[in-house]
XYZ file of C-alpha atoms in Angstrom:
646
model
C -4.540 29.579 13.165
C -6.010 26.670 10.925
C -9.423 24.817 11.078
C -8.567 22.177 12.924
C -8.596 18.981 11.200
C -9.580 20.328 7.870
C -7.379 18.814 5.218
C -7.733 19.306 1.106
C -6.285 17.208 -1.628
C -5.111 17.783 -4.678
C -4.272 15.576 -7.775
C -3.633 15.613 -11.704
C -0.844 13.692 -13.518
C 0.244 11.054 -10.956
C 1.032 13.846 -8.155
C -0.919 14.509 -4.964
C -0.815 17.028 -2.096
C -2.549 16.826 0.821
C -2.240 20.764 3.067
C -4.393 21.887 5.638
C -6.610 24.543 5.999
C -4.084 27.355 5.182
C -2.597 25.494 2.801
C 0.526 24.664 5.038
C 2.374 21.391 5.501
C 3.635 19.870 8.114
C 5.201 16.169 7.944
C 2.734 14.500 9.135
C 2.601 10.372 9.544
C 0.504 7.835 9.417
C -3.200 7.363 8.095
C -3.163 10.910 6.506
C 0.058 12.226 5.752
C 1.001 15.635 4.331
C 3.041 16.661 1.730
C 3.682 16.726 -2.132
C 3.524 12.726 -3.480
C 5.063 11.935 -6.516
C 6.333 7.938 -7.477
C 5.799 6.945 -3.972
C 8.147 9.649 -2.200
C 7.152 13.013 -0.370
C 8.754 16.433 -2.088
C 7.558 18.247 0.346
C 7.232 17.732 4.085
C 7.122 21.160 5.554
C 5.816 24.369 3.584
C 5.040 26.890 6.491
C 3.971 30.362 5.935
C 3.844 32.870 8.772
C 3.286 36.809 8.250
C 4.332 39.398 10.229
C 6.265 36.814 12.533
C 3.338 34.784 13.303
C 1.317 32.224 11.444
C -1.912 33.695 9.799
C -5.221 33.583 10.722
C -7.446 31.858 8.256
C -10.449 33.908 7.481
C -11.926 31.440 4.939
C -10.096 27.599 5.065
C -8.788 25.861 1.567
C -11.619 25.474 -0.347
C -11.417 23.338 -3.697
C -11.873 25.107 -7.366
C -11.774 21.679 -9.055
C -9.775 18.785 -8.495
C -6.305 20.409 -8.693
C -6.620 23.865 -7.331
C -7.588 25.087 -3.961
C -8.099 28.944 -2.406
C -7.901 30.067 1.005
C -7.650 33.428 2.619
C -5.398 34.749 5.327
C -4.720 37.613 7.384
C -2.074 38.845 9.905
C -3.131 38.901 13.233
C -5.457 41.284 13.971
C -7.870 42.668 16.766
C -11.389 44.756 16.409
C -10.036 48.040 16.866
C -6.920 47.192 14.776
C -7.884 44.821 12.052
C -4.951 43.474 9.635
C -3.210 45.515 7.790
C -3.186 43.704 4.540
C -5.088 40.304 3.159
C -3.240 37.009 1.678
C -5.141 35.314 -1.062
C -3.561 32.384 -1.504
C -4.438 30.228 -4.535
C -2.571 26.653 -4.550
C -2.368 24.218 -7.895
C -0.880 20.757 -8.702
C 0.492 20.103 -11.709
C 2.444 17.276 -13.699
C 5.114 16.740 -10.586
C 4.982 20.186 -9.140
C 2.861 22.272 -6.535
C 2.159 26.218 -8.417
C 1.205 28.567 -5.104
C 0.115 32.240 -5.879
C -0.103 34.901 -3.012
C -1.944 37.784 -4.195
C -1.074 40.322 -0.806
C -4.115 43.600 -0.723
C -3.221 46.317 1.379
C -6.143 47.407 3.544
C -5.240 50.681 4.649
C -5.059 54.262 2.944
C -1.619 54.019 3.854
C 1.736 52.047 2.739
C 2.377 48.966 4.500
C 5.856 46.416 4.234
C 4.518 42.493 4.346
C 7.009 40.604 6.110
C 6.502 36.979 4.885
C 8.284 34.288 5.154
C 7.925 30.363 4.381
C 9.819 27.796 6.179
C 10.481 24.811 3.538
C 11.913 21.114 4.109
C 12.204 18.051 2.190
C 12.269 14.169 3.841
C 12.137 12.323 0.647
C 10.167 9.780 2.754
C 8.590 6.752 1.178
C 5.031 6.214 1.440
C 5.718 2.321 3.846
C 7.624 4.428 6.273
C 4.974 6.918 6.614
C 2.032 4.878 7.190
C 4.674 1.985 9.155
C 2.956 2.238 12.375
C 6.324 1.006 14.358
C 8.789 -0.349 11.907
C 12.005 1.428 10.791
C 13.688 1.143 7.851
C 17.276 1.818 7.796
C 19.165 4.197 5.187
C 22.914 3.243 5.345
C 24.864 6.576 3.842
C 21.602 8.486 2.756
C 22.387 11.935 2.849
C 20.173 14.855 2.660
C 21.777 18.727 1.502
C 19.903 21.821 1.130
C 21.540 24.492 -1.049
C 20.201 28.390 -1.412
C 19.930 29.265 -5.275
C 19.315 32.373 -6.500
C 15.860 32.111 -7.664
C 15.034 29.909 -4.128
C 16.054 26.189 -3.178
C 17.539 23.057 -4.129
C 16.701 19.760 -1.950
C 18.830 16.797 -2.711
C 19.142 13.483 -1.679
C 21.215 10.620 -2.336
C 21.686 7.148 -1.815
C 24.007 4.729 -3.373
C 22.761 5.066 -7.164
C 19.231 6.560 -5.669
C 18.896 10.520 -5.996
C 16.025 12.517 -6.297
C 15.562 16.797 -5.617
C 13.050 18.834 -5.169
C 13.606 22.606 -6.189
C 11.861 25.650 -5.700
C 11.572 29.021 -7.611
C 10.107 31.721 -6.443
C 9.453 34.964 -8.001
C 10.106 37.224 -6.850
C 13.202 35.943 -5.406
C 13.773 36.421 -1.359
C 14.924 38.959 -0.037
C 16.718 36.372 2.606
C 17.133 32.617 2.803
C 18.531 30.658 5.808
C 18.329 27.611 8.226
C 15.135 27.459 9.675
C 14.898 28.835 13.753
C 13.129 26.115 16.016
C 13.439 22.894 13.736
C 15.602 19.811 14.266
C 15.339 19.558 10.755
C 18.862 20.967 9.664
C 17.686 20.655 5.954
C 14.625 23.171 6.329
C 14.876 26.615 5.120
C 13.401 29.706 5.826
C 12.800 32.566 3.198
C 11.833 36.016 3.756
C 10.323 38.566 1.714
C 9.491 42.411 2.540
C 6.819 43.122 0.010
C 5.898 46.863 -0.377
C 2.464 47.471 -0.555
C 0.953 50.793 -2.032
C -1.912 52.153 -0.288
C -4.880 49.970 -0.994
C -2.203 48.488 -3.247
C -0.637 44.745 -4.215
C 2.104 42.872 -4.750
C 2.124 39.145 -5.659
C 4.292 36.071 -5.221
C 4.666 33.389 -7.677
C 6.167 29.544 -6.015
C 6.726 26.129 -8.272
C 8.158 23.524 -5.575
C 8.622 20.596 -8.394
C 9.433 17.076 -7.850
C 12.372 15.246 -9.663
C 12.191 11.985 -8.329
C 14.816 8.650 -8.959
C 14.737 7.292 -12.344
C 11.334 9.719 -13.798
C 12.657 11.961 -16.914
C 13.350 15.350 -16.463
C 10.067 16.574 -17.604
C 7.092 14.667 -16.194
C 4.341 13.626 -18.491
C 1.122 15.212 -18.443
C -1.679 12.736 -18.469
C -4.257 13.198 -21.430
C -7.787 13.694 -20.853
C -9.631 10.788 -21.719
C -12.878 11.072 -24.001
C -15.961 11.197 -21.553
C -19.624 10.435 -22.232
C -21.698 13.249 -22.038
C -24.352 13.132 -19.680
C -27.645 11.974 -21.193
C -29.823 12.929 -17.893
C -29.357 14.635 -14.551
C -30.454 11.565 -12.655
C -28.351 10.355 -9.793
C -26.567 7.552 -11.128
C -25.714 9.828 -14.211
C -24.259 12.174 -12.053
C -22.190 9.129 -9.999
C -20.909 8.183 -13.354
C -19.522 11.216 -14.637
C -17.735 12.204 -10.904
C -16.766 8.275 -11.324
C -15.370 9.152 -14.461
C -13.504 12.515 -13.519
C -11.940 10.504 -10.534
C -10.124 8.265 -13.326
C -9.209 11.088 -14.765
C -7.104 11.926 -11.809
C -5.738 8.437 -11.714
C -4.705 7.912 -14.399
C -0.921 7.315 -14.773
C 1.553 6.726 -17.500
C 2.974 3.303 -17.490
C 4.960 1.650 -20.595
C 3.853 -0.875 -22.774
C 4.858 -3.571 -24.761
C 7.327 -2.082 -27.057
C 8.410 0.562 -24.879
C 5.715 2.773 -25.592
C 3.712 5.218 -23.160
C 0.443 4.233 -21.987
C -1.898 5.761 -19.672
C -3.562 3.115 -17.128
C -5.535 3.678 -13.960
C -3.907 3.803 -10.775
C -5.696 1.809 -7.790
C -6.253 5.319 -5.481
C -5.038 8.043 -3.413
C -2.710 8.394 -1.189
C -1.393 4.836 -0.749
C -2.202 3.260 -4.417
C -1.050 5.451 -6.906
C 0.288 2.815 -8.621
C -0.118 0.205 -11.538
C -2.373 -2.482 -9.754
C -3.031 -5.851 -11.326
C -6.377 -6.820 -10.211
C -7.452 -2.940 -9.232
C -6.354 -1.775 -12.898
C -8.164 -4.846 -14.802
C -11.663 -5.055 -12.582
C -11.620 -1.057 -13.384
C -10.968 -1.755 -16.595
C -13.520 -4.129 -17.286
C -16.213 -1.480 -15.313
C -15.280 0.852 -18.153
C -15.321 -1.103 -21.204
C -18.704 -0.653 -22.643
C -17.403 3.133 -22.407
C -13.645 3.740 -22.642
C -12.446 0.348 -24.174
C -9.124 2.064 -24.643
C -8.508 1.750 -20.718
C -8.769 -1.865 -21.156
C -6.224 -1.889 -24.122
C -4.063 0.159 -21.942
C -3.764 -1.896 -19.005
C -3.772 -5.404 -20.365
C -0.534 -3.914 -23.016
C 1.036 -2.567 -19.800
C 0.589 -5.628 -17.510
C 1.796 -8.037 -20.840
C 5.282 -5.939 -20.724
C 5.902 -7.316 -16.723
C 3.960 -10.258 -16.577
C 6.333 -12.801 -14.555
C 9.584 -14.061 -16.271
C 11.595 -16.020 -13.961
C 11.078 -17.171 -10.436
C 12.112 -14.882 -7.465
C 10.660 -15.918 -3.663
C 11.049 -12.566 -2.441
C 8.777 -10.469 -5.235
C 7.035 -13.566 -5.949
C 7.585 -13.403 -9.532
C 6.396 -16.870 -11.500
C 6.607 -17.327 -14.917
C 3.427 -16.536 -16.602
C 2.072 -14.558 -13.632
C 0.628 -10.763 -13.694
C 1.873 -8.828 -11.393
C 0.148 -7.559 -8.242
C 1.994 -4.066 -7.597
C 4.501 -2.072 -8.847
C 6.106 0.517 -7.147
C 8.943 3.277 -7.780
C 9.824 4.383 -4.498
C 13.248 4.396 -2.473
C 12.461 0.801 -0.813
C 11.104 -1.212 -3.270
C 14.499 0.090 -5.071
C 16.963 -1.443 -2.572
C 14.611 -4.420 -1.922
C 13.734 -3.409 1.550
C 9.972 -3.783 0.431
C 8.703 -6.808 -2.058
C 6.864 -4.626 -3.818
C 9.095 -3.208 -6.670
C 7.687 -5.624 -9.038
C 5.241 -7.941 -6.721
C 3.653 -11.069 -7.689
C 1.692 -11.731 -4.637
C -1.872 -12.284 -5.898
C -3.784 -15.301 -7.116
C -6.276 -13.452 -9.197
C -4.921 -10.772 -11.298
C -3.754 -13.900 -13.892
C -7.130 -15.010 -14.317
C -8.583 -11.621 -14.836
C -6.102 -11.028 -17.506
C -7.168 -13.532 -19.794
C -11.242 -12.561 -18.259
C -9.940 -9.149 -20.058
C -8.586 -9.932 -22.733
C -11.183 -11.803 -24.382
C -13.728 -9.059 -23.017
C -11.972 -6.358 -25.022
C -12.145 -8.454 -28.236
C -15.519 -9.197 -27.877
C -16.722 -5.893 -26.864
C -14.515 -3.494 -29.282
C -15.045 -6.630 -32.184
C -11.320 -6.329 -32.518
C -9.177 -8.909 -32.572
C -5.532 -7.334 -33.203
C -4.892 -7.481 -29.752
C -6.095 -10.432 -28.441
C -3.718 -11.680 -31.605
C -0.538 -9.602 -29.892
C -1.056 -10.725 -26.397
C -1.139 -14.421 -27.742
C 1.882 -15.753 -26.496
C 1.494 -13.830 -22.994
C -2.261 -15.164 -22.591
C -0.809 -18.707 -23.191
C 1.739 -17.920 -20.226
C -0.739 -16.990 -17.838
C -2.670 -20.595 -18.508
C -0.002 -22.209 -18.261
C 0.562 -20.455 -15.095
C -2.754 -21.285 -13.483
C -2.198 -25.079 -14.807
C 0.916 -25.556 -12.610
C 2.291 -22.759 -9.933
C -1.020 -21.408 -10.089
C -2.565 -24.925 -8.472
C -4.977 -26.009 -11.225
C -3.222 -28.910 -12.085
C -1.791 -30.287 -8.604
C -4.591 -29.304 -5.713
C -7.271 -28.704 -8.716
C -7.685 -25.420 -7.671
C -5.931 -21.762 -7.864
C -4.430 -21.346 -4.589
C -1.677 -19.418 -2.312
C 0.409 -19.564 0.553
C 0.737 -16.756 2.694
C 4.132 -14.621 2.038
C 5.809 -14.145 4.775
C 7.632 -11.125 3.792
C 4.319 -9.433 1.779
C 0.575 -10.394 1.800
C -0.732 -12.983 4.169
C -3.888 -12.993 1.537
C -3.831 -13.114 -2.132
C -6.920 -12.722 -2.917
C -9.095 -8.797 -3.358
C -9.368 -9.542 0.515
C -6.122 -9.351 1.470
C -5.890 -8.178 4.837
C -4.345 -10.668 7.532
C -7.767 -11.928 9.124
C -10.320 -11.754 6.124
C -10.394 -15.095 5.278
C -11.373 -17.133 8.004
C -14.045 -19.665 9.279
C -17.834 -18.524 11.221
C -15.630 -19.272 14.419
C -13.034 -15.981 13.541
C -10.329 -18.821 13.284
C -8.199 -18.073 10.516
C -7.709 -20.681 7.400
C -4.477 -21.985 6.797
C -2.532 -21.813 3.568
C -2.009 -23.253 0.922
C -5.710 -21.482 0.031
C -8.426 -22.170 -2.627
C -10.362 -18.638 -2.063
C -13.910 -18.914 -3.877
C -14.215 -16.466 -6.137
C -11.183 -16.963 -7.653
C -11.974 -20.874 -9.053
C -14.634 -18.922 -11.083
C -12.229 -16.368 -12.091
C -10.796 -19.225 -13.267
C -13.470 -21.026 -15.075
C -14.120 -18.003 -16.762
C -10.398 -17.141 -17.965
C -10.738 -20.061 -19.343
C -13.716 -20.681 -21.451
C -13.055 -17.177 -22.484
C -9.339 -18.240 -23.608
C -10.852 -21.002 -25.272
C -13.195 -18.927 -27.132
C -10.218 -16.544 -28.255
C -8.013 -20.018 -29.485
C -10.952 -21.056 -31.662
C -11.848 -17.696 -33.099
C -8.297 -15.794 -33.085
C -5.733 -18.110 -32.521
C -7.051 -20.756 -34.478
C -5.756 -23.785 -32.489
C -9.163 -25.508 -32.109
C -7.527 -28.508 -30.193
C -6.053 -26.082 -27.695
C -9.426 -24.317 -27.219
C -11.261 -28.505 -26.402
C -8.460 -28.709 -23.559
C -9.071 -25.287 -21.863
C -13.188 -26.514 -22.327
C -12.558 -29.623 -20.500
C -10.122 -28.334 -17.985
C -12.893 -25.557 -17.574
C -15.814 -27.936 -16.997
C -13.654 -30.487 -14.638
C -12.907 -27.295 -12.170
C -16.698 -26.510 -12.351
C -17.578 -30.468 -11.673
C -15.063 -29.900 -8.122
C -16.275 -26.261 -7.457
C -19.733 -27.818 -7.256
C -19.314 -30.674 -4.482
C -16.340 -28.984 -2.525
C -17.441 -25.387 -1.897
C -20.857 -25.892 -1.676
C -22.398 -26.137 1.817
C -26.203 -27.908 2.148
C -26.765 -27.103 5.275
C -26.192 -23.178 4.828
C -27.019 -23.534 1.100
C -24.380 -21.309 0.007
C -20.684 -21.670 -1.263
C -17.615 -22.013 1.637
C -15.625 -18.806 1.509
C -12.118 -20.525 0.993
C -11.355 -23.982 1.283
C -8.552 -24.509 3.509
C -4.945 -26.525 3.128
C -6.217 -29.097 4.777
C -9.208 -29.181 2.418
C -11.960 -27.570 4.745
C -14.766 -25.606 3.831
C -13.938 -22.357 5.281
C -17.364 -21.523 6.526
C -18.012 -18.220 6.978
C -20.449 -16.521 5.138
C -19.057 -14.123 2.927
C -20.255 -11.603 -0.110
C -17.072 -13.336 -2.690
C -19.875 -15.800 -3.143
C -21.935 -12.783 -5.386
C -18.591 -12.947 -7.754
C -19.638 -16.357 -8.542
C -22.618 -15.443 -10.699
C -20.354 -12.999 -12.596
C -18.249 -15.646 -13.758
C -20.885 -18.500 -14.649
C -19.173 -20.985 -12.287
C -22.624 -21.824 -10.790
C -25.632 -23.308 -11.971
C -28.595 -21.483 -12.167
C -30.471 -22.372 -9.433
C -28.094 -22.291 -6.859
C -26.686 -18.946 -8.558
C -30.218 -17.055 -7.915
C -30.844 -18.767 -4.570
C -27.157 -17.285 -3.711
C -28.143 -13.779 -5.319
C -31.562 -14.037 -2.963
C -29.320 -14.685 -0.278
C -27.258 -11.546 -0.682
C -30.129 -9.406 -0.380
C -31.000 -10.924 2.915
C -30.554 -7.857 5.796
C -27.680 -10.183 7.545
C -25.772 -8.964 4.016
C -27.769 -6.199 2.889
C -27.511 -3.258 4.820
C -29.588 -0.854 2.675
C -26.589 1.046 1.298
C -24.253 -2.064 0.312
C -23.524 -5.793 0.563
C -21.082 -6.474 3.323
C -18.075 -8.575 3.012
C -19.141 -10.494 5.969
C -22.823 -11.523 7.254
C -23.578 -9.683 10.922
C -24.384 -12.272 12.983
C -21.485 -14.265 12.745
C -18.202 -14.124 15.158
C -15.524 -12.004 13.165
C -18.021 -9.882 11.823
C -17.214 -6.087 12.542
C -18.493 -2.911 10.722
C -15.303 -1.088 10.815
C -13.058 -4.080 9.777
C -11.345 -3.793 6.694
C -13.140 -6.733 4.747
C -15.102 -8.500 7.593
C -18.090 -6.562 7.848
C -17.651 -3.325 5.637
C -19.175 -3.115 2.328
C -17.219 -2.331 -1.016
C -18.856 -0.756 -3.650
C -16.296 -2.552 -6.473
C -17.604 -5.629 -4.764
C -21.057 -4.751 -5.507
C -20.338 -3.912 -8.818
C -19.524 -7.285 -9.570
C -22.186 -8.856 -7.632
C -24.554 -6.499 -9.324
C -23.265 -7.856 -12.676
C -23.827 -11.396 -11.735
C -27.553 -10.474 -10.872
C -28.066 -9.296 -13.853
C -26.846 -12.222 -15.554
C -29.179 -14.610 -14.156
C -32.063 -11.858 -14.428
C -32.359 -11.187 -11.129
C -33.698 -7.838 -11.759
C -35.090 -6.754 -8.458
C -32.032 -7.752 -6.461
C -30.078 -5.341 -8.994
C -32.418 -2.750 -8.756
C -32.247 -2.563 -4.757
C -28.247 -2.902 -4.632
C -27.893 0.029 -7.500
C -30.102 2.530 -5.364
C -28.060 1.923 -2.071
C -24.975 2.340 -3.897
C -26.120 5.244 -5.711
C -27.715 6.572 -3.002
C -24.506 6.101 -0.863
C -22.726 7.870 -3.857
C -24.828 10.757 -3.398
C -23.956 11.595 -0.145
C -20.640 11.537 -0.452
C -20.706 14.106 -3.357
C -20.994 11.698 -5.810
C -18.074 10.379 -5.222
C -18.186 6.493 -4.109
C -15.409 5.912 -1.481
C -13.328 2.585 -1.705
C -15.057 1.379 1.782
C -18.035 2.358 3.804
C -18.647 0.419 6.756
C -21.122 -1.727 7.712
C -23.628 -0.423 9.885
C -27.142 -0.858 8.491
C -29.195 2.244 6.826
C -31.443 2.588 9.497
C -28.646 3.916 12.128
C -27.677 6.718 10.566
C -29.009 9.426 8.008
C -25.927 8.843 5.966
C -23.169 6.357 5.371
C -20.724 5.740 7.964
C -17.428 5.976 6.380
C -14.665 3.722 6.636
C -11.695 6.014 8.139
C -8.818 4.764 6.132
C -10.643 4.764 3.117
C -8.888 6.350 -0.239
C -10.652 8.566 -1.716
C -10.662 8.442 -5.407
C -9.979 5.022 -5.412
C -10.153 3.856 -9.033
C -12.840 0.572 -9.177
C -15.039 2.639 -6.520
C -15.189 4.913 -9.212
C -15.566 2.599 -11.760
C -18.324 0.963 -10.087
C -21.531 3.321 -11.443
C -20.722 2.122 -14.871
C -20.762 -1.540 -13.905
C -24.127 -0.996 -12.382
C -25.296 0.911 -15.621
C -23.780 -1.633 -17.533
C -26.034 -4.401 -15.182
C -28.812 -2.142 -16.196
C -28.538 -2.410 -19.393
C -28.119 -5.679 -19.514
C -31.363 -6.178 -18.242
C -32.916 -3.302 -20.338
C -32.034 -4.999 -23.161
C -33.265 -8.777 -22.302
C -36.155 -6.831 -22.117
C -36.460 -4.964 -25.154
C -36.340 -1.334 -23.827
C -33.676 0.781 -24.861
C -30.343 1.236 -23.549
C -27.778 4.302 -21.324
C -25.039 4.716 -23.035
């Protein structure tokens, strides 16, 4: 007997586990599976403990003792005149690829007792697109699945062609018995049975590692390093949503290889889906951070430099010159059954590359790698100048991928971008925020070719191509009779009207002039965007608009954080200061912790936050977001004088 519903989750070094209340697991699909994750597979899919032949009552449900460790206690059944004999602690860990489980058994009575428990075990190997496919099957030609009884517990293995991964478990002490699990059509899961002697008012303990070896990860799995951490300076809210923001990327933080081969560590995008390498995720999160961990940034642009786009492949979308969207180590990205190996699908992650790049230098006042990524920065210009759009529609743009991501832009989901009407646009698609993406990449570029590169004529022609795409922006986005920039233009060349919050990302990247800019940061503020904890994606008012839609009517806090540092850039120091305390104060109920997505509904329905219900949670530029908004801060701090959070 289990709270119902109650789930915990555990994370360090790239693995996950999400068990219920009694720390159990039991296959589950869909939004919220169960199960040990590691490199986009599930080690575990059943881990079942029942005592005394039935399963335990929980006295006191999973409880977290920091990010990777969770307690629960558990009895046999039991009645008020005969109350359990004996008392499981039961203390559960993740570490680098492995779940550690330690059942401390207490004897109750003056009396010996024997403990019979046992723990029914099975491992589906799935990949994280078949468990959250809501009707789509992927078939496994000749993938075969064998379970074999060691002495010290279990060996899982599966194979595939060239694929094959294990998980094994050791248990000590070893069981007393081990065979196929009764009442399962699994034929792979095992039951294991221990009789545990207990002295009177005595103990006995039991010691499990299940550990992960998944396809193609070395035998030992690499422990993430802690990453330096600014000390809190106060005990003020935002302090305290910067340093959970900063334990979050902590847990996200995954080794990825560089350059020459080397191991870097780089922030994943979030838990459970996105514990991956993201292009624009891990750069935007990156750029949140730099004032503070510049070494993230270094990180993430090296690792994205060693796969940026080589050759040209219509099913990943790989162009030459292009940074990658996604990578992904699982079982069908491997035979190609998903794009998303190595995918290319994403019109922005170029742009903030080079928006990176040139950051770092300035910020750290180091050059040596803005001199290494030389050649790659070049690529991803000349990438923008011809696949990317700049050159033949005079804009970045995409066509929806059949096969992968309708959208290309951070909005990505089928229906996001569309006109006032809910129609949707129509590729090939110039999305707004990324033409200043653009603009920015490349002033900043041009700024590295004159000061780094040297190659003063190359830095004029990224200046004027720069300040022609500004010149279009200008008359082709911009709508007089809303006085505010189109959303998207669409292949046909229409404004795409709706009313959307990408037009905040505009005054991060200096695309617009300054009046328009403030009269658009105004305009954000308005309660049609505004709804006292967050900007929305979409205005209420208009057609598609929905609260719980994924990016027509929620409200991002990474999305914030960006339009928070474009207020700041054009001073707009009140309209930063009410964003910041809805976000913060958002933050605050939610332990801190900033979710990826909250939904819509405005302030004054609810006490707290309604949450978005397939949000991940740590997601990496929700966590990121805090410092952006100190960073904003300080920005305006200092173009005042006052001193400056660091």
């Amino acid at each position: 007997m289990t709270a119902a519903g109650h789930r915990v989750q555990l994370v360090r070094d790239a693995t996950f586990a999400h068990l219920d209340a009694g720390g159990g697991i039991s296959g589950t699909r869909g939004t919220t599976p169960d199960g040990l994750f590691l490199r986009d597979a599930r080690h575990l899919s059943q881990w079942k403990l029942t005592v005394d032949g039935t399963s335990p009552v929980t006295l006191v449900p999973a409880e977290h003792e920091g990010d990777d460790t969770a307690a629960c206690v558990l009895t046999p059944q039991g009645t008020r005149d005969n109350p359990p004999a004996y008392t499981v602690f039961r203390r559960q860990s993740i570490t680098a690829g492995a779940l550690v489980e330690h059942l401390r058994l207490v004897n109750n009575r003056p009396d010996p007792v024997t403990a019979r428990v046992e723990l029914t075990v099975d491992c589906d190997f799935a990949d994280l697109f078949e468990l959250r496919a809501d009707d789509r099957h992927y078939p496994k030609p000749d993938g075969h699945r064998e379970t074999h009884t060691v002495p010290e517990g279990l060996l899982f293995d599966y194979r595939r062609a060239d694929w094959h991964a294990q998980t094994t478990l050791t248990c000590r002490p070893a069981p007393d018995e081990a065979g196929p699990a009764p009442s399962t059509q699994h034929s792979t899961a095992r039951t294991l049975l221990w009789k545990l002697h207990l002295e009177a008012h005595g103990e006995a303990d039991l010691h499990l590692t299940a550990r992960a070896h998944p396809h193609g990860l070395p035998a030992h799995t690499p422990t993430v390093p802690h990453l330096r951490r600014r000390a809190a300076t106060s005990n003020d809210d935002l302090t305290r949503t910067c340093e959970r923001g900063l334990a979050d990327l902590d847990l996200l933080t995954i080794p990825a290889t560089g350059l020459d081969g080397e191991t870097v560590y780089v922030p994943a995008a979030g838990i459970p889906w996105f514990l991956t390498l993201f292009g624009r995720d891990s750069l935007l999160t990156s750029y949140f951070l730099l004032p503070y961990r510049p070494e993230t940034a270094a990180a993430t642009l090296n690792a994205l430099a060693a796969i940026q786009g080589e050759r040209y492949d219509a099913f990943s979308g790989e162009q030459p010159g292009r940074i990658v969207h996604e990578t992904r180590h699982g079982e069908l990205a491997h035979f190609r059954q998903v794009p998303y190996g190595r995918y290319y699908g994403t019109v922005d992650a170029t742009p903030l590359f080079l928006v990176l790049l040139h950051a770092h230098c300035e910020t750290t006042g180091d050059s040596r790698l803005a001199a290494r990524l030389e050649k790659h920065a070049r690529r991803a210009v000349d990438w923008m100048l011809t696949d990317g759009g700049l050159n033949t529609r005079g804009y970045l743009v995409y066509s929806p991928d059949p096969g992968g991501l309708v959208n290309q832009n951070w909005k990505d989901s089928a229906d996001a971008i569309c006109f006032t009407d809910g129609t949707r646009a129509q590729g090939p698609i110039a999305v707004a925020e990324v033409q200043g993406y653009a603009y920015d990449a490349l002033l900043r570029t041009a700024q590295l070719a004159e000061d780094v590169w040297r190659d003063g004529a190359y830095a004029d022609r990224l200046r004027a191509t720069a300040g022609e795409l500004r010149s279009r922006f200008l008359r082709d986005f911009w709508m007089p009779q809303a006085d505010f920039p189109a959303l998207a233009l669409d292949g046909d060349g229409r404004q795409v009207d709706a009313l959307a919050s990408d037009a905040g990302h505009l005054l991060w990247s200096g695309i617009l002039d300054g009046d328009r800019a403030r009269r658009v940061g105004r305009r954000l503020l308005e309660p049609d965007f505004f709804s006292g904890w967050a900007i929305r994606t979409l205005a209420a008012g208009q057609k598609p608009y929905h609260p719980l839609s994924y990016h027509r009517g929620s409200a991002w806090p990474h999305d914030n954080a960006v339009i928070v540092l474009g207020l700041a850039r054009y001073g707009l120091a009140e309209q930063v200061d009410v964003v910041s305390e809805g976000l913060i104060s958002a933050a605050v109920h939610h332990g801190y912790r900033l979710p990826e997505v909250l939904a819509g509904y405005d302030r004054s329905t609810t006490t707290a936050p309604v949450p978005y219900p397939h949000s991940c949670s740590p997601q990496a530029w929700a966590a990121a977001a805090p410092l952006a908004v100190q960073t904003a801060r300080n920005q305006l701090a200092a173009a005042r004088g006052d001193s400056v959070a660091t």
